[in-house]
């Protein structure tokens, strides 16, 4: 697949420029923790100064700064933010085919930590901003490039800090962020691109199980905290929460599932669970993929991830044990609603337990029918003719959440489209060994960003 309607010589130049930039960015190790994102902020500042542009390095502490560059158009208009994070997750070099922090270019791919999450967008946005500036800023309003610290760990929270401390720099009408933009090829050959317009919230908690201490030579009938914790894990894992259609877009179900009766049952709360099970056991790989994509949209999920006992001796029953749980909840759900589900899930567990909340972030979403969506659809229609852009909620958290919470009128979407590698190839590479991006996908992301700014602010 080629990018439609763009001069091949320009594409070749953009491939060279974005590849060199991404390689250089991968060589700056911003593994978080500790992050050290200021090195990237400085790199970006130098890049834009070399092109006659001045941005601002800001944030706290000194070694964890963000970079913001604003380009004002030739006439008044809305403000569009292109946002991307500077940090990456750590990488253990011994498991990689190519070293993770050298930016190796091999067989048409750039290898290294951050190649798709998400230094690719740093490089793509840099080049798009340079072109917009050098093209005479033929657009309305303002485009703002925000490279933020600390997305992966969130301790200092670059985006959170910018929203609360520097709204003058980042408050906006539209925001485009990482996530979304992966594509599936449907059985009929049509390409379906996911546009993430909202995202689930997180309600992480710990279940503290208390038990009877004592000598372990005689098994306890009741009150062994370790057995209680095991029962809690099993009960949460097996729990079937009431499914909710609130965040299951009918359009998405219609595109993913060809059988009309199955489709109808997926869109009915009473029959959805059986329909999802049927889909996931289907002989067709397309159906099984659809089940994987749809299931998390139907409501809350409980994933027990850590189990601890306070026991220190093998022959003593511990007084307590605890189970830590990652829970994702749909938009509009609250911690109270999750608490009620936990109660229901653990109703049959024979143990004394209490819940300790570790942190809750409400999910949020932007409307799906907006000028930004029209612009994304129009640009994708031109660059990848025949593609479909479908709005859904993402199951993971991104920093778009802070923008929606801080600026209620903002339309914030996650969309970084790929051209060459589909979702099946790209998704497993996130936070994994051998992270890499096709040189052509990288250039495509830069072309898309440039065209999108012109479409939104044109
Ligand atoms: Zn990321």
Tab-separated table of N, CA and C and ligand atoms in Angstrom, residues 85 117-118 151-152 178, ligand 1:
chain	number	residue	atom	x	y	z
A	85	UNK	N	4.333	11.628	24.335
A	85	UNK	CA	5.199	11.602	25.516
A	85	UNK	C	6.658	11.327	25.159
A	117	UNK	N	6.154	3.360	20.649
A	117	UNK	CA	5.534	3.913	21.873
A	117	UNK	C	6.548	4.764	22.607
A	118	UNK	N	6.692	6.054	22.197
A	118	UNK	CA	6.019	6.618	21.060
A	118	UNK	C	6.901	7.723	20.473
A	151	UNK	N	4.652	9.894	31.004
A	151	UNK	CA	3.349	9.269	30.736
A	151	UNK	C	3.314	7.859	31.291
A	152	UNK	N	4.444	7.138	31.128
A	152	UNK	CA	4.436	5.701	31.416
A	152	UNK	C	4.297	5.395	32.910
A	178	UNK	N	-1.362	9.974	21.158
A	178	UNK	CA	-1.015	8.589	20.807
A	178	UNK	C	-2.202	7.647	21.068
B	1	LIG	ZN1	2.700	5.501	25.006
